[in-house]
Short mmCIF file of C-alpha atoms in Angstrom, two decimals:
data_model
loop_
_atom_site.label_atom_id
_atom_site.label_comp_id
_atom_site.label_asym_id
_atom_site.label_seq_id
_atom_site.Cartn_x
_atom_site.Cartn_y
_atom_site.Cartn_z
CA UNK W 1244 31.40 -4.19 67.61
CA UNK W 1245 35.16 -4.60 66.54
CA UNK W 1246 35.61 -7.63 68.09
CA UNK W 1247 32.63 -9.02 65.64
CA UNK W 1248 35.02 -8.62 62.28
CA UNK W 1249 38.52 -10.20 64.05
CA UNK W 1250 41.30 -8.73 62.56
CA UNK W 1251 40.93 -6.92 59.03
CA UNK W 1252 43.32 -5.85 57.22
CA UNK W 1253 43.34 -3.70 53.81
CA UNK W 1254 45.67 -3.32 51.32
CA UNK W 1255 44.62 -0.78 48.73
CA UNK W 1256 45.68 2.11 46.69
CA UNK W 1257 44.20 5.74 45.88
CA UNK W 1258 43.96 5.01 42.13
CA UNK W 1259 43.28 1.48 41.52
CA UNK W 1260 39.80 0.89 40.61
CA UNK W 1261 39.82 -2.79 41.79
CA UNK W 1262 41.12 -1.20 45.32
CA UNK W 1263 37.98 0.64 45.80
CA UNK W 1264 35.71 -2.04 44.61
CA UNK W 1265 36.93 -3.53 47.52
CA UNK W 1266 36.61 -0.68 50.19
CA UNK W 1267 33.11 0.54 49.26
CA UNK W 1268 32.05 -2.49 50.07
CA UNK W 1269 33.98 -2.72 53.33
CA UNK W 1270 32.17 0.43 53.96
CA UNK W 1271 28.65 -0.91 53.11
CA UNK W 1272 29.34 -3.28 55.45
CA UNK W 1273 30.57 -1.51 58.33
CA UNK W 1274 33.48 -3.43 58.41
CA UNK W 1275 36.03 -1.88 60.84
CA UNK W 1276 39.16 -2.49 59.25
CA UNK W 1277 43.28 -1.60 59.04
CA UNK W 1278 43.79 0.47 56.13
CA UNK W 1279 47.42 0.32 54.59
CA UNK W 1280 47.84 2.95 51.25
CA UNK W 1281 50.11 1.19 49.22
CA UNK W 1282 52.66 3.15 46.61
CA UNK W 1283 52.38 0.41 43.83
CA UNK W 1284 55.43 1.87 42.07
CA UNK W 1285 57.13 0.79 45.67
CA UNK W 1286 55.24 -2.20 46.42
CA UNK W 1287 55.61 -3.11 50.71
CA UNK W 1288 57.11 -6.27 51.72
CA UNK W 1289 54.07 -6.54 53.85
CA UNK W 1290 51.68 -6.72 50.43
CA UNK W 1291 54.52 -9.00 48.54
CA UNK W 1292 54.32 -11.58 51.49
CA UNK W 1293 50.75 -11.30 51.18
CA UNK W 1294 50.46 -11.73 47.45
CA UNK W 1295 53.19 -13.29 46.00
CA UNK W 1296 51.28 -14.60 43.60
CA UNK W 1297 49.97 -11.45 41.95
CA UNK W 1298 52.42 -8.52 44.02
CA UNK W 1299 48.89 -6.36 43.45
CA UNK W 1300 46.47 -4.41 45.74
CA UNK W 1301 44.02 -5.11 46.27
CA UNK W 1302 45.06 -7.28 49.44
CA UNK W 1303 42.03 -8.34 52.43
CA UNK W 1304 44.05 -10.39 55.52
CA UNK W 1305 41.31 -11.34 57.45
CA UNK W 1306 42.83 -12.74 60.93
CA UNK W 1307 46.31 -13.24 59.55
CA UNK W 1308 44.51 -15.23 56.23
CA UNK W 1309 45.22 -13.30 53.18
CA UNK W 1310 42.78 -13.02 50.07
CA UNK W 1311 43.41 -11.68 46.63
CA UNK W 1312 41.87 -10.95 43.07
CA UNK W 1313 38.80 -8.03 43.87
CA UNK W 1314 35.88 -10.07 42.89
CA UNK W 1315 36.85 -12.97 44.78
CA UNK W 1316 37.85 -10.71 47.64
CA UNK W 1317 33.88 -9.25 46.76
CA UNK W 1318 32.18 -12.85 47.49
CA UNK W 1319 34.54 -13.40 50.43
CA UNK W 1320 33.31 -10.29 52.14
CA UNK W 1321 29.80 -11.24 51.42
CA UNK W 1322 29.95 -14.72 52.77
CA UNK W 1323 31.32 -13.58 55.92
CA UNK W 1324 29.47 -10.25 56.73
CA UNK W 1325 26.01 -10.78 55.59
CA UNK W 1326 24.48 -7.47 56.33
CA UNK W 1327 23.76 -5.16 52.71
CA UNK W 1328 24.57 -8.26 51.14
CA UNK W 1329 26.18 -7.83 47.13
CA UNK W 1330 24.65 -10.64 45.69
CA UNK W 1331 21.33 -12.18 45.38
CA UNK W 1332 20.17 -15.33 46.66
CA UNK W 1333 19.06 -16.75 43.69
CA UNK W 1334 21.94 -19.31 41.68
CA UNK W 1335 20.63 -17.93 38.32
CA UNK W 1336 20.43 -14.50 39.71
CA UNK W 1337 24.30 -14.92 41.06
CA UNK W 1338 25.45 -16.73 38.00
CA UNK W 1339 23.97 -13.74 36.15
CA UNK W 1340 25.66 -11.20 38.74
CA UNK W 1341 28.80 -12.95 38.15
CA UNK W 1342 28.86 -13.59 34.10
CA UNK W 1343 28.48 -9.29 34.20
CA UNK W 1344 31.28 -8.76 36.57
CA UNK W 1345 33.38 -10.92 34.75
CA UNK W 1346 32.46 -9.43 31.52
CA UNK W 1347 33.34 -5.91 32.93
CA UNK W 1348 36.84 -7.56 33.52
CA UNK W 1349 37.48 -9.42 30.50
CA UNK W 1350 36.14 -7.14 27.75
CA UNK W 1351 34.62 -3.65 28.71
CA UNK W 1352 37.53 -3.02 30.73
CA UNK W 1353 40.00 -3.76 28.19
CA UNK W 1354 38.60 -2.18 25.44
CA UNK W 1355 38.68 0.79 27.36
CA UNK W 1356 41.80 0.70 28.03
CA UNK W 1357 42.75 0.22 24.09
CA UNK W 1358 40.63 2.84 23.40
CA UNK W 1359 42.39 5.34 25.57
CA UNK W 1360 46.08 4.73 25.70
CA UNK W 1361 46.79 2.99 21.86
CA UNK W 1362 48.68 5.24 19.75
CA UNK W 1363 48.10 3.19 16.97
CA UNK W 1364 45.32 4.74 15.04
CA UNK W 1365 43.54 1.60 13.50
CA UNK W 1366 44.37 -0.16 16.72
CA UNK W 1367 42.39 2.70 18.68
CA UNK W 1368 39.65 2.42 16.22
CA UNK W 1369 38.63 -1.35 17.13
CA UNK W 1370 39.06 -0.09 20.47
CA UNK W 1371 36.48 2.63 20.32
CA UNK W 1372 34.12 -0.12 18.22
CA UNK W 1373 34.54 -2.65 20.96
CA UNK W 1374 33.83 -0.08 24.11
CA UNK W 1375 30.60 0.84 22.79
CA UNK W 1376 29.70 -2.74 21.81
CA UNK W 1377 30.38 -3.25 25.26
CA UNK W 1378 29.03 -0.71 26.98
CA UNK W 1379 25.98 -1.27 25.03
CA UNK W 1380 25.57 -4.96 26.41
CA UNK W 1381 25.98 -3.02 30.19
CA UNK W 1382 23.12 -0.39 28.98
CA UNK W 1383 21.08 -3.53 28.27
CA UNK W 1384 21.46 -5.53 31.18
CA UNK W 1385 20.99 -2.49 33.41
CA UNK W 1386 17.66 -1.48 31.76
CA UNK W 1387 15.23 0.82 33.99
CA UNK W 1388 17.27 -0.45 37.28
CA UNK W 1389 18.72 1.75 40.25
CA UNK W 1390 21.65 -0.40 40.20
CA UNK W 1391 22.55 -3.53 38.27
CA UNK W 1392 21.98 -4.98 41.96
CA UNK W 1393 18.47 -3.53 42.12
CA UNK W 1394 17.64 -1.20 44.44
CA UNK W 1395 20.79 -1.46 46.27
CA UNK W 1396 24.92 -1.67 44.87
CA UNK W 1397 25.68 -5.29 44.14
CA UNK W 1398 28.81 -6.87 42.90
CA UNK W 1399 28.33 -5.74 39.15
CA UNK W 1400 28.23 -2.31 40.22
CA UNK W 1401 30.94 -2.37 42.12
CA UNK W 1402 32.93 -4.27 39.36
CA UNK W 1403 31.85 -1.05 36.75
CA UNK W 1404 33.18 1.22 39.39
CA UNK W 1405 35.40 2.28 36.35
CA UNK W 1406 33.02 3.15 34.45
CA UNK W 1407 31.21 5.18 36.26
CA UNK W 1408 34.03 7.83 37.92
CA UNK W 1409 37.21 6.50 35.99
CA UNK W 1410 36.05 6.69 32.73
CA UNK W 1411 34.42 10.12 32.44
CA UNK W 1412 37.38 11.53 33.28
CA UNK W 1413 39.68 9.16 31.27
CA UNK W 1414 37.70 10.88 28.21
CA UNK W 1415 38.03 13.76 29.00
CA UNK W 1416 41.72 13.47 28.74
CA UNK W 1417 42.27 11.66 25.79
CA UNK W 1418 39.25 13.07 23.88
CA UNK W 1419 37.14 10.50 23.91
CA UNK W 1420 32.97 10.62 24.34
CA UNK W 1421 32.78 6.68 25.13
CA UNK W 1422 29.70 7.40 27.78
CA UNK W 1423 27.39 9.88 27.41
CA UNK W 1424 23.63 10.65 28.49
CA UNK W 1425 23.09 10.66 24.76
CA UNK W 1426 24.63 7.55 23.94
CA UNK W 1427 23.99 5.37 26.83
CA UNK W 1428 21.23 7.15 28.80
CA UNK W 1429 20.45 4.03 31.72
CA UNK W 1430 24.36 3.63 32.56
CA UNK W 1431 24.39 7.17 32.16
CA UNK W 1432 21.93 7.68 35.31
CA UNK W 1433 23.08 4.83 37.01
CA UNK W 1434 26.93 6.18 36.83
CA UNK W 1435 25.19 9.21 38.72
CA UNK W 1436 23.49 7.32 41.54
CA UNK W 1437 26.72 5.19 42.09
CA UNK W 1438 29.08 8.10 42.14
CA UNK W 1439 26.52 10.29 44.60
CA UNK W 1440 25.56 7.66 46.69
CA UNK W 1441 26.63 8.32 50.13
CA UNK W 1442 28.93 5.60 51.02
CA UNK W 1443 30.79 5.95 47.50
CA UNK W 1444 31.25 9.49 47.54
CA UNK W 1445 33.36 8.94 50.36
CA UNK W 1446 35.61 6.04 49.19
CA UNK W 1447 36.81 7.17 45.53
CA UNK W 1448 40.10 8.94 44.82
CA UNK W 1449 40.33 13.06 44.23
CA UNK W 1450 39.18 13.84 40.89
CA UNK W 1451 41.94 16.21 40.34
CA UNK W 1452 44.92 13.81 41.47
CA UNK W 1453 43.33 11.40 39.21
CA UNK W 1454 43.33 13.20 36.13
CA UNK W 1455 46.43 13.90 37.01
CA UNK W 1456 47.51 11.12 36.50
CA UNK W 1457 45.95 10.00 33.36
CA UNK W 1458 47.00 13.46 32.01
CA UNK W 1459 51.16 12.31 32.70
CA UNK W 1460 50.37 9.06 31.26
CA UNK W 1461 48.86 10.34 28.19
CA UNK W 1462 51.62 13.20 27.78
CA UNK W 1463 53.69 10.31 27.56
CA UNK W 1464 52.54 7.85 25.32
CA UNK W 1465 52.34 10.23 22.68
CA UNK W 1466 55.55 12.17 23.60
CA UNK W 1467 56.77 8.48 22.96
CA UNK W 1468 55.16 7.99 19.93
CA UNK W 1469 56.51 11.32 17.96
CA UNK P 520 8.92 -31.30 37.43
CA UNK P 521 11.85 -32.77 35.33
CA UNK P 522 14.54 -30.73 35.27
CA UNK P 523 15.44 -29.63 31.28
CA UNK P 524 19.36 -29.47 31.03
CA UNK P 525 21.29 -28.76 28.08
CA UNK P 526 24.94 -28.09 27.07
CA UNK P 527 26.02 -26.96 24.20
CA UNK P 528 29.75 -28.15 24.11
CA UNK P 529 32.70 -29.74 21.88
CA UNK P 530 34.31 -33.13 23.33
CA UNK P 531 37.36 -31.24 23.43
CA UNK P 532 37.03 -28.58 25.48
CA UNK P 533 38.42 -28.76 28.82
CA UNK P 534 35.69 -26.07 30.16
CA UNK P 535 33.05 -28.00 29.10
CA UNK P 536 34.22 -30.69 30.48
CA UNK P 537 34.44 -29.36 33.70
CA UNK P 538 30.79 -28.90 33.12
CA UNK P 539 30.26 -32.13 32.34
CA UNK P 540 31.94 -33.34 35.40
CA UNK P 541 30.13 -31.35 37.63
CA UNK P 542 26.78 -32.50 36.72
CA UNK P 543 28.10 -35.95 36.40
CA UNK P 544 29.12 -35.84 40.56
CA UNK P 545 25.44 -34.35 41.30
CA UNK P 546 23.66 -37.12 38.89
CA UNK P 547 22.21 -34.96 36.77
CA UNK P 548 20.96 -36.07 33.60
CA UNK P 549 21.34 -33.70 30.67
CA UNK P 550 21.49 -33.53 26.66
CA UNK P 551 24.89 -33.01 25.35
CA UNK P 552 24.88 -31.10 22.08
CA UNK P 553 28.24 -31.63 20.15
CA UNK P 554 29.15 -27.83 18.61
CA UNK P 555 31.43 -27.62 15.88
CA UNK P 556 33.68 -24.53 16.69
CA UNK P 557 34.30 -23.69 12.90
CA UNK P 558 30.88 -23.46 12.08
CA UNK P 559 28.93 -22.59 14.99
CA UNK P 560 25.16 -23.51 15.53
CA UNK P 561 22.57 -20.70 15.83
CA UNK P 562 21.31 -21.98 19.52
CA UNK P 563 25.06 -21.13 20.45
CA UNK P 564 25.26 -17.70 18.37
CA UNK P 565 21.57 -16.97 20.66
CA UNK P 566 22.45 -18.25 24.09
CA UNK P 567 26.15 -16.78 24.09
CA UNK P 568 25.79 -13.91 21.83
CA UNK P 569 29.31 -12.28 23.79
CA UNK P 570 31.72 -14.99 23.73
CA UNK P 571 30.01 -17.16 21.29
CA UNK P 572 31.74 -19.62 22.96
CA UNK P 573 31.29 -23.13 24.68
CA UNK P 574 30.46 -24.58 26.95
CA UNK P 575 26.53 -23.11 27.49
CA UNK P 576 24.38 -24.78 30.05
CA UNK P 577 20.72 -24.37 29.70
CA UNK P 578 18.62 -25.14 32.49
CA UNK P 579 14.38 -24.76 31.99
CA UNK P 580 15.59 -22.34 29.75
CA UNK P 581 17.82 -20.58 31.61
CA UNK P 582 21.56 -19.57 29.93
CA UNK P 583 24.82 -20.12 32.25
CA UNK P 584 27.91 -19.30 30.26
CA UNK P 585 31.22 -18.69 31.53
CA UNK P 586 32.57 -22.56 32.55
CA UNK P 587 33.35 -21.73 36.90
CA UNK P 588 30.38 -20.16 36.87
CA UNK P 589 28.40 -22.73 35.42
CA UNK P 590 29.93 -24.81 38.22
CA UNK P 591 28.86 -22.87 40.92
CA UNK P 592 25.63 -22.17 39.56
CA UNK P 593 25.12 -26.23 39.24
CA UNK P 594 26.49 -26.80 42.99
CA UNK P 595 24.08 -24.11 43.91
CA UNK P 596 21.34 -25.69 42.56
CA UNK P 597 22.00 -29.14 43.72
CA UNK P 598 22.93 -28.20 46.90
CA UNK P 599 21.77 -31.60 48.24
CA UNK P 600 24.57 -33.65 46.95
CA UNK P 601 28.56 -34.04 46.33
CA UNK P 602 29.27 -30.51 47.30
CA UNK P 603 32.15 -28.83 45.22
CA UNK P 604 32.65 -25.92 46.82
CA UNK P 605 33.84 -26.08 50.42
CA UNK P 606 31.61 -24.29 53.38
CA UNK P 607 34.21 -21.88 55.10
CA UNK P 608 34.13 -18.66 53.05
CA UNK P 609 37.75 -18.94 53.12
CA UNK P 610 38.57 -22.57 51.91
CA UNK P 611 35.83 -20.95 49.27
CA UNK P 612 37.69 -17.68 48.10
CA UNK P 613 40.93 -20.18 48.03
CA UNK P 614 39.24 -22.29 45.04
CA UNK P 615 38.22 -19.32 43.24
CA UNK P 616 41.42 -17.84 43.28
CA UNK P 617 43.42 -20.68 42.28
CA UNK P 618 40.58 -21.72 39.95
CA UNK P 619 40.99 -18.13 38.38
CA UNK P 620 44.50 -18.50 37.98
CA UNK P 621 44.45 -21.63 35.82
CA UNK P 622 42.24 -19.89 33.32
CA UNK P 623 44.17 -16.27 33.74
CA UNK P 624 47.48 -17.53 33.55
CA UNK P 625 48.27 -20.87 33.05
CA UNK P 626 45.90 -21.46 29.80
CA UNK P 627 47.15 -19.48 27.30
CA UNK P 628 51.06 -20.13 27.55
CA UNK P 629 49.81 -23.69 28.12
CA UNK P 630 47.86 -23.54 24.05
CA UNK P 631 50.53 -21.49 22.90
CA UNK P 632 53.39 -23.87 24.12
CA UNK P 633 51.35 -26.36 20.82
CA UNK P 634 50.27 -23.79 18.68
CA UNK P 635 53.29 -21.41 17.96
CA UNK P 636 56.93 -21.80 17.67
CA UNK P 637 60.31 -19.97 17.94
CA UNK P 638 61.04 -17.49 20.45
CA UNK P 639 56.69 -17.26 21.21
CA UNK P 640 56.86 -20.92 22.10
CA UNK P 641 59.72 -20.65 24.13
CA UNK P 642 58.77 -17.99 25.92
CA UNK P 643 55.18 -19.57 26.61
CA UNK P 644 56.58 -22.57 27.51
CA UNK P 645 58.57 -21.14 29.99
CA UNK P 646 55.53 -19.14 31.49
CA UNK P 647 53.75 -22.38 31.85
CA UNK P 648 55.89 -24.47 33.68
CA UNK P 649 56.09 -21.50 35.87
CA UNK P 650 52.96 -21.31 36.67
CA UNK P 651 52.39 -25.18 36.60
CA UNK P 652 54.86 -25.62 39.06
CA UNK P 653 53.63 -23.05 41.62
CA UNK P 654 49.76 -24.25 41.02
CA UNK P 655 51.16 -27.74 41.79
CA UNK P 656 52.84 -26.72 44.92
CA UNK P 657 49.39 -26.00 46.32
CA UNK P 658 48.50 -29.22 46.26
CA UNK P 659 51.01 -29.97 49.08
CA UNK P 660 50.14 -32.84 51.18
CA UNK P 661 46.50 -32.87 50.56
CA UNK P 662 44.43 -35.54 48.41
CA UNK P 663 42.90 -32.96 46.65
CA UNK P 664 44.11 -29.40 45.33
CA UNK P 665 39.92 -28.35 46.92
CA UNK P 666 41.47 -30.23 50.56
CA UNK P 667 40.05 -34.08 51.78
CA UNK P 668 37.17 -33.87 49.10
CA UNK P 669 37.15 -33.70 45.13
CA UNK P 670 35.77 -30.47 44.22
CA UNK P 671 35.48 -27.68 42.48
CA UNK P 672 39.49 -26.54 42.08
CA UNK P 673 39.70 -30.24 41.02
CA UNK P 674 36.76 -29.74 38.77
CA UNK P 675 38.69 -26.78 36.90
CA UNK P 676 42.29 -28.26 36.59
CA UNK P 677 41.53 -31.77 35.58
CA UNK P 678 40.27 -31.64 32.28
CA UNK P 679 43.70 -29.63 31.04
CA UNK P 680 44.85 -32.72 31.72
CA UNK P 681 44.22 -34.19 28.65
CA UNK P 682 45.81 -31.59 26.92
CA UNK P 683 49.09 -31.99 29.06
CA UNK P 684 50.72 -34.34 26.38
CA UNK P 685 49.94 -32.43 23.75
CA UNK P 686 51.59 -29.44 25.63
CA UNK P 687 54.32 -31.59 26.99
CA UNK P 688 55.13 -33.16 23.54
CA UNK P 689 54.90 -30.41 21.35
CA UNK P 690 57.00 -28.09 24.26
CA UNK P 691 59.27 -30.93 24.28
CA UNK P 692 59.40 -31.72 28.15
CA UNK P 693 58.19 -34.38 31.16
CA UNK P 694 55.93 -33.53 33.28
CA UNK P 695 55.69 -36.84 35.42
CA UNK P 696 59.84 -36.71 36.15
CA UNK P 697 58.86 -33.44 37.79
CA UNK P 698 56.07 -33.49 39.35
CA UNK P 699 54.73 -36.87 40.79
CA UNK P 700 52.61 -35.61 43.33
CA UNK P 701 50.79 -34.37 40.33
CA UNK P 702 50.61 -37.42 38.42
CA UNK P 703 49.01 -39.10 42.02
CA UNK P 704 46.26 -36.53 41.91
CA UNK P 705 45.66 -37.55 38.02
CA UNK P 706 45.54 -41.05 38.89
CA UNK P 707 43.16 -40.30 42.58
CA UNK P 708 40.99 -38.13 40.34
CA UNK P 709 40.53 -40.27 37.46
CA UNK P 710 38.92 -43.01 39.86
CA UNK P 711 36.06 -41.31 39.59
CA UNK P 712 33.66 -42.04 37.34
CA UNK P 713 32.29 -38.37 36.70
CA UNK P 714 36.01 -37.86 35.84
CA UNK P 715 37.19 -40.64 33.68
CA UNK P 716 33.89 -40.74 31.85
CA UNK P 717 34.17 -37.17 30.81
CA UNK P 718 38.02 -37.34 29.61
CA UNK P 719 38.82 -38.15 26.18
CA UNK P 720 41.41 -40.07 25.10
CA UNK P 721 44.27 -38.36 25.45
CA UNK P 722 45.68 -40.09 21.93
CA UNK P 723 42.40 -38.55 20.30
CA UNK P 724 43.23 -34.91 21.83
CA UNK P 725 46.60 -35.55 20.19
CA UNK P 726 45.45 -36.70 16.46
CA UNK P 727 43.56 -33.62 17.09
CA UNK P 728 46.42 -31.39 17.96
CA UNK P 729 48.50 -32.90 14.92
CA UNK P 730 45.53 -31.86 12.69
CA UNK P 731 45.28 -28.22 14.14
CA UNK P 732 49.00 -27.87 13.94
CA UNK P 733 48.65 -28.83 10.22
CA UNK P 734 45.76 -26.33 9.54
CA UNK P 735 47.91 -23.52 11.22
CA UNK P 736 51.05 -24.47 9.14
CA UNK P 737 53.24 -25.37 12.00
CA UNK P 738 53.93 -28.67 10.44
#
């Protein structure tokens, strides 16, 4: 019932990976909600006035209260709608749940990115060194589960959202083989079931647009570089 | 059954201290191991084998790292008393994001205001009284930045605190002609046992400060 949720509103965009974090799990949920696509190279006023903090998407107003940051947006939604819930009920269990989310943020995801879009060679190198170190620690921690949530998506899993459909084709573009059934088998699998589950499927960007993208932004970096 | 707790911390570190305060407000007795960050111990190297960094809270064996987290975990554990975070899932997401921003944004320009100079220290300084000022301004007319109770947003700014003179001295500036709404909070928070037994001295932060500065050739 729509009246059940109150007002909802979401700010996202196609591309962002922390975006989508945010609507898969809106769509887990069931959560009826306002969508508003956002053009982050033309920010709205509406998503300014609602984040003038960070001026990013993703954005959750939840009857005229606004909420930013992904994760915290994450634990917000889970509080509040506690149907498929994202994180377990036991404190070690969370802690745990929220150490790996954070970890995605603070290292894997940034060593990705150096990795990818550094010209510099030697620079690129650590990069490469300190993706598989990391990705490594995710292979670990995931072990023989479904998801890192269990048998169902948790937070963690939706926090490596960019590893499992941004990344492969991120590779692919700059000529990287970061993950790889032979190098990583577990995240491997698990970057198939998140990417075929049902409710994902519907809720990530067009693979085409997307590399796309990352295909203009690498043409450009080393057009820059020459 | 006892409950085993452990951190692994360094008196000087304003995450562990928010640790420290947070098990101080539940009355939670623990064993505080003193780490020396230049030569870490193995128990540190095993329990935070990413970060390698303090604070580490070990409960019947179990490894929190990460300092908000830690938090959390101990007001989810202790449930029963001095609640940090607020009930309304809102009031909740509020601490986490301002909590997050202290440690995303304000931190760094805040160490880099002490440990560099030139155009880097301007520029950090700059960035930190930026971002002081509008983390401030959430404190508006309330007791606490967390609302009518101490808790957990209190928990993660206060122990930069004792760091502020070092930043303020070094980035040659005055906090308290600024910002005395600020300086009230200090004084509210630091009435609190679980708070003012945690702090250093502020004068032994700075000998420490003068030391590092030394040791990175500053002066």
């Amino acid at each position: 019932m729509a009246a059940d949720y109150g007002e909802v509103k979401f700010f996202g965009a196609g591309g962002s990976p922390f975006a989508r974090r945010v609507q898969i799990a809106l769509k887990l949920k069931g959560i009826q909600y306002q969508h508003f696509e956002e053009d982050i190279f033309n920010k709205s006023e509406l998503l300014l006035k609602y984040n003038p903090v960070h001026k990013k998407v993703p954005v959750l107003v939840h009857n005229e209260k606004p909420l930013a940051e992904s994760l915290v947006i994450l634990e917000y939604i889970d509080e509040t709608w506690k149907n498929y819930p994202l994180l377990p009920q036991d404190p070690y269990q969370r802690a745990s749940a929220r150490f790996w989310s954070k970890f995605i943020d603070d290292k894997c995801l940034p060593a990705l990115w150096k990795a990818a879009w550094t010209v510099d060679e030697k620079e690129r190198e650590k990069g490469v060194v300190e993706s598989y170190e990391a990705l490594q620690y995710l292979e670990n921690e995931l072990n023989d589960k479904k998801f890192f949530g269990g048998e169902t998506i948790g937070l963690v899993d939706l926090a490596a959202n960019y590893i499992a459909f941004w990344l492969p084709l991120l590779q692919e573009v700059v000529g990287l083989n970061l993950l790889s059934n032979e190098k990583f088998p577990k995240l491997y699998a698990w970057s198939q079931e998140f990417v075929n589950h049902p409710v994902v499927k519907e809720n990530l960007p067009p693979k085409d647009r997307l590399s796309g993208f990352f295909r203009a932004r690498y043409a450009s970096i080393t057009a820059n570089s020459k | 059954m006892a409950d085993e707790v452990v951190l692994l911390s360094s008196w000087f570190s304003p995450f562990g201290m928010r640790v420290q305060i947070a098990l101080a407000e539940k009355g939670i007795n623990y064993e505080f191991k003193e780490e020396d960050l230049r030569n870490k111990s193995p128990l540190l190297l095993q329990t935070n084998p990413i970060h390698k960094k303090v604070p580490v809270l070990i409960h019947n064996g179990k490894i929190i790292c990460e300092s908000l987290i830690a938090v959390e975990y101990i007001d989810e554990v202790w449930s029963d008393k001095s609640p940090l975070l607020p009930s309304d899932p809102y009031q909740r997401a509020y601490a986490r994001f301002w909590a997050d921003f202290i440690d995303a944004k304000m931190y760094q320009p805040g160490r880099k205001t002490w440990t560099t100079k030139g155009d880097e220290q301007e520029a950090s300084k700059k960035e930190f009284l930026e971002c002081f000022k509008l983390f401030e301004k959430q404190l508006g007319d309330k007791p606490y930045f967390n609302g009518d109770n101490f808790g957990f947003l209190d928990v993660a700014f206060i122990p930069l605190h004792c760091w502020f003179q070092v930043i303020e001295t070094f980035g040659e500036f005055k906090l308290e002609e600024e910002f005395p709404k600020y300086f009230d909070w200090v004084k509210r928070c630091l009435q609190r046992e679980s708070v003012s037994n945690t702090l250093p001295d502020q004068k032994k932060i700075y000998a420490l400060a003068c030391l590092r500065r030394k040791q990175f050739g500053l002066d």
